[in-house]
mmCIF file of C-alpha atoms in Angstrom:
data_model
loop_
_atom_site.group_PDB
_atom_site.id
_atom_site.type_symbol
_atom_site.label_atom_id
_atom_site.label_comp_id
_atom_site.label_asym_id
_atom_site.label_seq_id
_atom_site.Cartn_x
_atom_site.Cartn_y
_atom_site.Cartn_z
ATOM 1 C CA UNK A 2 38.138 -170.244 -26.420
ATOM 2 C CA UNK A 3 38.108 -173.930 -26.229
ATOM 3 C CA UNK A 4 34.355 -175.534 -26.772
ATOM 4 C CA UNK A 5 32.788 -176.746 -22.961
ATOM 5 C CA UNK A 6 31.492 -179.903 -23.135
ATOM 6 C CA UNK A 7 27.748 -180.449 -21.939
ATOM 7 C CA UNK A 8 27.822 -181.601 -18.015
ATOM 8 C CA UNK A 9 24.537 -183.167 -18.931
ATOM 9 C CA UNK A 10 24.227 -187.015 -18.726
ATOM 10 C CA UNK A 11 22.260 -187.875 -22.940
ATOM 11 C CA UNK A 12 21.954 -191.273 -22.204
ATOM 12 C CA UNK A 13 20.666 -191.565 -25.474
ATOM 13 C CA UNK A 14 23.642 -190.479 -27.183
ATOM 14 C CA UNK A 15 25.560 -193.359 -25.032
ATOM 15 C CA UNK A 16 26.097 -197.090 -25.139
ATOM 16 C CA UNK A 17 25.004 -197.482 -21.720
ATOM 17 C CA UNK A 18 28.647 -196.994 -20.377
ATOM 18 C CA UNK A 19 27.597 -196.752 -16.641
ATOM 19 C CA UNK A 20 25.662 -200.038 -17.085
ATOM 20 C CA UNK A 21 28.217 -201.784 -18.372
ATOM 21 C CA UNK A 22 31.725 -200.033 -17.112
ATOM 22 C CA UNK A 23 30.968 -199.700 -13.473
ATOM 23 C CA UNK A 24 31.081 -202.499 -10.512
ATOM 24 C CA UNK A 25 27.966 -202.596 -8.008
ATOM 25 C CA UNK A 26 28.197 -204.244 -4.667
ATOM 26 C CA UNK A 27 24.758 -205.420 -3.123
ATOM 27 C CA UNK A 28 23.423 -203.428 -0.387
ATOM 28 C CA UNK A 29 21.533 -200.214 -0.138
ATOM 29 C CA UNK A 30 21.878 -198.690 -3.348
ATOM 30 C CA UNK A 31 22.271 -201.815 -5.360
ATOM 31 C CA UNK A 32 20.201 -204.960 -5.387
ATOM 32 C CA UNK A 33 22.940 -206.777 -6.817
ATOM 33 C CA UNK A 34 26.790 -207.633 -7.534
ATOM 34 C CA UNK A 35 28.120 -206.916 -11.006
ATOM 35 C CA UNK A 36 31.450 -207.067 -12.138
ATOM 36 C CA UNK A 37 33.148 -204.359 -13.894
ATOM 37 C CA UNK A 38 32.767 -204.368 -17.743
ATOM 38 C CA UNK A 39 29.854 -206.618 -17.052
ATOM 39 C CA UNK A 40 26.776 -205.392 -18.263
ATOM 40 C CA UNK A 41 23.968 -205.095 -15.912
ATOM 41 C CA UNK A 42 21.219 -207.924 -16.250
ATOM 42 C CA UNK A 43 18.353 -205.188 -16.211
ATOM 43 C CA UNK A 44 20.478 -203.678 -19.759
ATOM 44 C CA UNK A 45 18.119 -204.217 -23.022
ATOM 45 C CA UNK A 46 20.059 -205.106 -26.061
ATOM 46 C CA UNK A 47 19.000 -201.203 -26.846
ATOM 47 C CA UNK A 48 21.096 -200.038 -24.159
ATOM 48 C CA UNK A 49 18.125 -199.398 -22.142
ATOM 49 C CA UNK A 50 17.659 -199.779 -18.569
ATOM 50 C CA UNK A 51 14.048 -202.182 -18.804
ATOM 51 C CA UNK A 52 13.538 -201.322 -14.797
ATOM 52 C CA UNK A 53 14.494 -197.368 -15.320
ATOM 53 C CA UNK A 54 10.951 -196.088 -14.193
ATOM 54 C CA UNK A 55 10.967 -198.176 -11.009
ATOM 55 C CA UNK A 56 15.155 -198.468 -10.368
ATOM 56 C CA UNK A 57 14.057 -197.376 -6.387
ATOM 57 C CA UNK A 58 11.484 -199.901 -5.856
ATOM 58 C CA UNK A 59 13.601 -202.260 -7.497
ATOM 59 C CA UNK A 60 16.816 -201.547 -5.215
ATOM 60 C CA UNK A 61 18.917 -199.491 -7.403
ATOM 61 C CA UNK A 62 18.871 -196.130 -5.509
ATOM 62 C CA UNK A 63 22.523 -195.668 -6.783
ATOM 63 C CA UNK A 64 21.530 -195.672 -10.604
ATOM 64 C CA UNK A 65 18.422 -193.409 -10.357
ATOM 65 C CA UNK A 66 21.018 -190.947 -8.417
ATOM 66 C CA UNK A 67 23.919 -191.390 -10.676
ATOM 67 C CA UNK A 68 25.657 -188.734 -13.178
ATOM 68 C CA UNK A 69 27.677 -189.149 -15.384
ATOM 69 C CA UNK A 70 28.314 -185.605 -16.029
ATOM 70 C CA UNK A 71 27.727 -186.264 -19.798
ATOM 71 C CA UNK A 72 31.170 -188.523 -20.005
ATOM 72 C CA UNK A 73 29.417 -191.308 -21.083
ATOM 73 C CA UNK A 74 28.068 -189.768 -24.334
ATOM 74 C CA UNK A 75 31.458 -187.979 -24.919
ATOM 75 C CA UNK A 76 33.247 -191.375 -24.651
ATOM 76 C CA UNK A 77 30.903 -193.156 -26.824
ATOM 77 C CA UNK A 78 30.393 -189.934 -29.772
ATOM 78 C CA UNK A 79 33.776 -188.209 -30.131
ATOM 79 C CA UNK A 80 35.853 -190.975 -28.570
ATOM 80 C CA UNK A 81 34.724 -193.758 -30.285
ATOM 81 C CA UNK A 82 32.924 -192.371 -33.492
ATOM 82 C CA UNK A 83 29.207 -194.113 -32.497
ATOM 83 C CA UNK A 84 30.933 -197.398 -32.397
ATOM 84 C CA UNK A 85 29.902 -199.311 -29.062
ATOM 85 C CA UNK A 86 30.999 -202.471 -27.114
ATOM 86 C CA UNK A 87 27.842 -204.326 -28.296
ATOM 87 C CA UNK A 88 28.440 -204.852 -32.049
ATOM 88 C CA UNK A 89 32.175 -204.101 -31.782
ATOM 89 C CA UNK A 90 32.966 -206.187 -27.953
ATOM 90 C CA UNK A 91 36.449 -205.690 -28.763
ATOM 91 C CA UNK A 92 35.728 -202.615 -27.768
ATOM 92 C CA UNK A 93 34.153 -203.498 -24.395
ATOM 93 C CA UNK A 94 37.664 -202.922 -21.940
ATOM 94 C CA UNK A 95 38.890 -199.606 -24.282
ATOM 95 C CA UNK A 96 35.449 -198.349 -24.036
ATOM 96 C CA UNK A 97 35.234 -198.682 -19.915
ATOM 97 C CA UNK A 98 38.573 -197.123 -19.126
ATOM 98 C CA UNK A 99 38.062 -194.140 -21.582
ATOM 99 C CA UNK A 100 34.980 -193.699 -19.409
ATOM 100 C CA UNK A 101 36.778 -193.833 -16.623
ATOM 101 C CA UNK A 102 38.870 -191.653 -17.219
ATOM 102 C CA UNK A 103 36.981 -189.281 -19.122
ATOM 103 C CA UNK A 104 34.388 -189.089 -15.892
ATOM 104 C CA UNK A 105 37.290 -187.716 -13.763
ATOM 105 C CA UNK A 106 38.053 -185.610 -16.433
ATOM 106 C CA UNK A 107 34.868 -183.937 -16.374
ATOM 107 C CA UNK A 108 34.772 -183.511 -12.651
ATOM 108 C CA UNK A 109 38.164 -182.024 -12.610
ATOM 109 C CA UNK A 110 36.719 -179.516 -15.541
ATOM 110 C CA UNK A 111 33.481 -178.571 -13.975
ATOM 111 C CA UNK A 112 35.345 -177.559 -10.420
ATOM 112 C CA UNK A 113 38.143 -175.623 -12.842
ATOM 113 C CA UNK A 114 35.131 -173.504 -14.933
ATOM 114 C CA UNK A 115 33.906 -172.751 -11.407
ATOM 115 C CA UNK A 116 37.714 -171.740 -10.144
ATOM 116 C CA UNK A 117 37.899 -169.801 -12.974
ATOM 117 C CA UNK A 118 35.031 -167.338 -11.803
ATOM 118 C CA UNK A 119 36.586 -167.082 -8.818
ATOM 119 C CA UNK A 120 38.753 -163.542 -8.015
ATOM 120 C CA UNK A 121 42.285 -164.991 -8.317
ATOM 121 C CA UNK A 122 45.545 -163.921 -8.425
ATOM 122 C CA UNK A 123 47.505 -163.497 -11.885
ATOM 123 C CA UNK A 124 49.256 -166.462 -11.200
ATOM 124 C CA UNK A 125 46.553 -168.551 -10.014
ATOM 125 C CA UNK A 126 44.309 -167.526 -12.913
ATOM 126 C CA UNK A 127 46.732 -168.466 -15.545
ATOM 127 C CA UNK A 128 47.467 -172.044 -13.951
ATOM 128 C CA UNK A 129 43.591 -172.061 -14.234
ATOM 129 C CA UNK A 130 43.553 -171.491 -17.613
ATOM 130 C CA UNK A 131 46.943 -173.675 -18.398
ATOM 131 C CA UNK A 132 45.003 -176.293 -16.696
ATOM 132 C CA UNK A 133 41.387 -175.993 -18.497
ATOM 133 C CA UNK A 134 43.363 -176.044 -21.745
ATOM 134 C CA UNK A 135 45.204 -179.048 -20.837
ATOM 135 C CA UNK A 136 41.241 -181.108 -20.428
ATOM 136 C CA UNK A 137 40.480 -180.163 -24.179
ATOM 137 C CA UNK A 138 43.439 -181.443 -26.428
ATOM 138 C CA UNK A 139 43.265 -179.915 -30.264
ATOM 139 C CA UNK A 140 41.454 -182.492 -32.286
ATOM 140 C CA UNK A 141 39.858 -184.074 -29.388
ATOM 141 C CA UNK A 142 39.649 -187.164 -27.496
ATOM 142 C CA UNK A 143 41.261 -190.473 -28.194
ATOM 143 C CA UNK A 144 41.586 -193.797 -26.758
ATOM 144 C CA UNK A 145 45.608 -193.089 -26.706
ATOM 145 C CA UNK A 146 45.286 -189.400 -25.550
ATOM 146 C CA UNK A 147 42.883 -189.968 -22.588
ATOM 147 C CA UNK A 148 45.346 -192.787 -21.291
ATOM 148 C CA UNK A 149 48.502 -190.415 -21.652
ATOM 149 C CA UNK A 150 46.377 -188.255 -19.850
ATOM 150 C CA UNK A 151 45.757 -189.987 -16.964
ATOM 151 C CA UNK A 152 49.394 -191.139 -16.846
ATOM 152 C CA UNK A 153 50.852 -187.365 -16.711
ATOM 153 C CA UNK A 154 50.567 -184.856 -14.145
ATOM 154 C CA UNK A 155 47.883 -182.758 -14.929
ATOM 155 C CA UNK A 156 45.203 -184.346 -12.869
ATOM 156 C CA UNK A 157 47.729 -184.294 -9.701
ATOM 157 C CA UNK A 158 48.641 -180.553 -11.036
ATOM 158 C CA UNK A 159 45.082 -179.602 -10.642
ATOM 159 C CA UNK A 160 44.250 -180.878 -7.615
ATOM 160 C CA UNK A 161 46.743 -179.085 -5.806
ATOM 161 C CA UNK A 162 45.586 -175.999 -7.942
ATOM 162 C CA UNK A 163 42.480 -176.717 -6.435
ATOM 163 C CA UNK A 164 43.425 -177.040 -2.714
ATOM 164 C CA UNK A 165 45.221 -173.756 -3.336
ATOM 165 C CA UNK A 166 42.294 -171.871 -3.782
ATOM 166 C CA UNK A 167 41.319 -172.510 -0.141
ATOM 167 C CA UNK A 168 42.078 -169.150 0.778
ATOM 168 C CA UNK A 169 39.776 -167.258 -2.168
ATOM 169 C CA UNK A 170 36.394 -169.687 -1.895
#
């Protein structure tokens, strides 16, 4: 059986991908604009949030709420080796669409490991598996891999899989 990956935002084990990957708009959950691939102006150079024990009195409801799902660290350990868009910026762009990516990836995966529980048909149980094998390629993550991913069918594939099990939830 293929290894689960931890649904667990480690921000520690990330280069503050959320921070720096994600667009804000002002308003109720943000007190600010930022870009995409723009790091936020509360980021230390430590890829710490300096306002993360007061992020609701400060106007950022939305980051004190957010989850990952552990994509960020997965991105920024087995994608990218450690390296991070700080000391490498090249790396800045590749580093925000693999965590893109990779954070639909892992919501697609959690909802399948639940599916999989559920009492399914033969055939609906084996697209269930075809599909959870399909999230963990042999030899892991790349760059290259996560954007062929996104670019084939199985994220469409599984979420008709998904609207098929109507009927058994």
């Amino acid at each position: 059986m293929t290894a689960i990956p931890e649904f667990k935002s480690d921000c520690s084990a990330c280069a503050a991908l959320c921070c720096m990957a994600l667009a804000f708009d002002r308003g109720e959950d943000f007190a600010l604009d930022k870009a995409a691939q723009t790091p936020c102006p509360n980021l230390d150079r430590h890829f710490a949030c300096t306002i993360h024990e007061t992020l609701e009195n400060k106007g950022f409801g939305g980051c004190a709420r957010y989850d990952c799902l552990g994509a960020g660290q997965r991105v920024t350990q087995e994608v990218f080796a450690g390296r991070n868009w700080r000391e490498q910026p090249e790396l800045l762009a590749p580093m925000a669409t693999a965590f893109r990516i990779m954070r639909q990836i892992h919501r697609d995966l959690e909802l399948l490991l639940v599916a999989r529980r559920l009492p399914l048909p033969e055939a609906l149980a084996q697209e269930c598996e075809a599909l959870i094998a399909a999230y963990h390629p042999p030899g892991g993550w790349t760059p290259e891999l996560l954007a062929a991913f996104q670019d084939s069918d199985h994220m469409q594939r599984t979420k008709a899989f998904l609207q098929a099990l109507r009927a058994y939830v």
